[in-house]
Backbone as JSON, one array per atom type, in Angstrom:
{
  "sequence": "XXXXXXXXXXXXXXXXXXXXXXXXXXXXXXXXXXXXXXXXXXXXXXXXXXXXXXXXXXXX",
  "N": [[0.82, -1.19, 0.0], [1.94, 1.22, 0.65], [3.88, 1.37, -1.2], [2.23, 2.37, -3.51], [1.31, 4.37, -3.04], [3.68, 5.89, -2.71], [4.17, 5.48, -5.02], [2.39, 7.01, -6.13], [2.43, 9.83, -5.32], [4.74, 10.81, -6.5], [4.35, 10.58, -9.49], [2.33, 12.68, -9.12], [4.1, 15.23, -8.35], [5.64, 15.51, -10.6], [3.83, 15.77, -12.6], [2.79, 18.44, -12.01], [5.18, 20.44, -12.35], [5.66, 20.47, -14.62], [3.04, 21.31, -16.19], [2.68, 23.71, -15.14], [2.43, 26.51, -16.42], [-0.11, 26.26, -17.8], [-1.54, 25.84, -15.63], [-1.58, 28.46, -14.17], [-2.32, 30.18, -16.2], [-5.33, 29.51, -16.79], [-6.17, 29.41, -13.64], [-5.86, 32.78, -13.93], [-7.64, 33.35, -16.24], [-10.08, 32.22, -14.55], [-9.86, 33.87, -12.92], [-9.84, 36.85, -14.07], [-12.76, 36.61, -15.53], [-14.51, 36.34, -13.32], [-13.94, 38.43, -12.48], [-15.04, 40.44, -14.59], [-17.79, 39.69, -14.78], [-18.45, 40.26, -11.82], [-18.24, 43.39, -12.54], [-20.0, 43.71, -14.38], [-19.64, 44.27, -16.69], [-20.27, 41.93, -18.89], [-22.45, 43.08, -19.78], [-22.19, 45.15, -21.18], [-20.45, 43.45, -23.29], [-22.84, 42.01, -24.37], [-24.5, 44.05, -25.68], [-23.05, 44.93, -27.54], [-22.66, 42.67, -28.72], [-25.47, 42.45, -30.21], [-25.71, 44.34, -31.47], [-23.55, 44.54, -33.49], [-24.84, 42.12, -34.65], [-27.37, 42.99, -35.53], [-26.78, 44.45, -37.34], [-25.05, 43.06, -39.39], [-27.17, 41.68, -40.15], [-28.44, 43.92, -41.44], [-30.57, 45.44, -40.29], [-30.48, 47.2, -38.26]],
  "CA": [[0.0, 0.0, 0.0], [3.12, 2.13, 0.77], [4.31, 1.59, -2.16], [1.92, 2.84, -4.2], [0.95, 5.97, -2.53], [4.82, 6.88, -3.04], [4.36, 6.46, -6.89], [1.14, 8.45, -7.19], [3.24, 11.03, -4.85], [6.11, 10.98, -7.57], [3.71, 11.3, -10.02], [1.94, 14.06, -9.0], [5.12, 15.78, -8.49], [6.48, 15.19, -11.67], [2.94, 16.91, -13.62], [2.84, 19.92, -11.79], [6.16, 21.16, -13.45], [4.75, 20.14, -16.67], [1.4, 21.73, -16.55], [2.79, 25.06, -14.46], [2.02, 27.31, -17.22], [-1.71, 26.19, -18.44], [-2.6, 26.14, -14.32], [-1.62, 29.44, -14.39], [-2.92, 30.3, -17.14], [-6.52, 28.72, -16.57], [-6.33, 30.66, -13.07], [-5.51, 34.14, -14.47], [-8.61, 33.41, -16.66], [-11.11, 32.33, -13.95], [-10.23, 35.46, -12.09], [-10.71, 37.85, -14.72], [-14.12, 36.14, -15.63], [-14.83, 36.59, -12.1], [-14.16, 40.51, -12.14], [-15.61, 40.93, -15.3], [-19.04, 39.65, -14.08], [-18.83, 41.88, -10.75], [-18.03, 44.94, -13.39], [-21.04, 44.25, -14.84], [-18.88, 44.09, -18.34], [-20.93, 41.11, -19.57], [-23.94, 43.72, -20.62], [-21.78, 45.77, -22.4], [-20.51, 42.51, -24.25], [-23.61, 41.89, -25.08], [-25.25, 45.02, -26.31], [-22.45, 44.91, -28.57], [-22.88, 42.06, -29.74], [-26.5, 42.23, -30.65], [-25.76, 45.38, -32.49], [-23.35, 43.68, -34.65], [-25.07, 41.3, -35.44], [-28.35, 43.79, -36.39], [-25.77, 45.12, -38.29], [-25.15, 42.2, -40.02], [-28.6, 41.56, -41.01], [-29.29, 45.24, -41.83], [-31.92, 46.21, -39.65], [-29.03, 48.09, -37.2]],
  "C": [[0.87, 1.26, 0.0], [3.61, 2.55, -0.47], [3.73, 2.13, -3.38], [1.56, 4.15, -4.17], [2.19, 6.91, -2.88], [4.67, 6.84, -4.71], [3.24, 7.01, -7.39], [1.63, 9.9, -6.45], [3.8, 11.74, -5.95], [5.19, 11.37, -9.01], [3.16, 12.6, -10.43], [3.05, 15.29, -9.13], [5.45, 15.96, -9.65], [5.16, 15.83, -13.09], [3.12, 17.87, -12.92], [4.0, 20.83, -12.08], [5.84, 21.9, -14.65], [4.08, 21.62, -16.98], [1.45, 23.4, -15.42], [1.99, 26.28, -14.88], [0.3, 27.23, -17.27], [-2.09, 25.94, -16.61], [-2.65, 27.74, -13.71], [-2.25, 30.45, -15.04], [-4.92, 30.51, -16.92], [-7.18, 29.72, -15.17], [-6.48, 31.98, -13.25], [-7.41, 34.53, -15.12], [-9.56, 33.37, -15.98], [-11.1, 33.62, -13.47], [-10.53, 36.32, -12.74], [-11.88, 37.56, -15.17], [-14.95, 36.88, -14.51], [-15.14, 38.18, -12.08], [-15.02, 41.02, -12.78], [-17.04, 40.9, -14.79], [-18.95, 40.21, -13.02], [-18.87, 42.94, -11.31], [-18.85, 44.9, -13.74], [-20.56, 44.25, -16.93], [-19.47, 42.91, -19.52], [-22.22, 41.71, -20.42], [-23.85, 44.43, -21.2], [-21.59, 44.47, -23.31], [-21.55, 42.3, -25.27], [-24.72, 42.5, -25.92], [-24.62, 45.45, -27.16], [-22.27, 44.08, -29.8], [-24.15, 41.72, -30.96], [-26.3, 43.49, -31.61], [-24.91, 45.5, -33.84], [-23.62, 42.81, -35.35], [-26.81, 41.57, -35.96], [-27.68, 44.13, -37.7], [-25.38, 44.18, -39.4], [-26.46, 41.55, -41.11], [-29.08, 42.81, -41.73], [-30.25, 45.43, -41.67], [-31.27, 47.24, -38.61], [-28.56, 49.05, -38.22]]
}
């Protein structure tokens, strides 16, 4: 049982090097998600996007 717990230890160890960047990464992104929705920035998004894409149809 010992012995296996040390090689999913070593394991583990041995991705989180790896994969430093994209958990970083991935973080960075939830948090600005996060802000953005407290800013309220999601209803600009989207009153932009509906007006490009009036705009698109030509009724905008």
């Amino acid at each position: 049982m010992k012995g296996d717990q040390k090689k999913e230890e070593k394991r583990l160890t041995k991705i989180w090097p790896q994969h430093r960047l994209a958990f970083g990464l991935l973080g960075t992104g939830i948090l600005l998600l996060i802000l953005g929705l407290t800013a309220g920035e999601y209803w600009t998004v989207l009153e932009k996007a509906v007006t490009i894409c009036l705009d698109c149809l030509g009724i905008g």
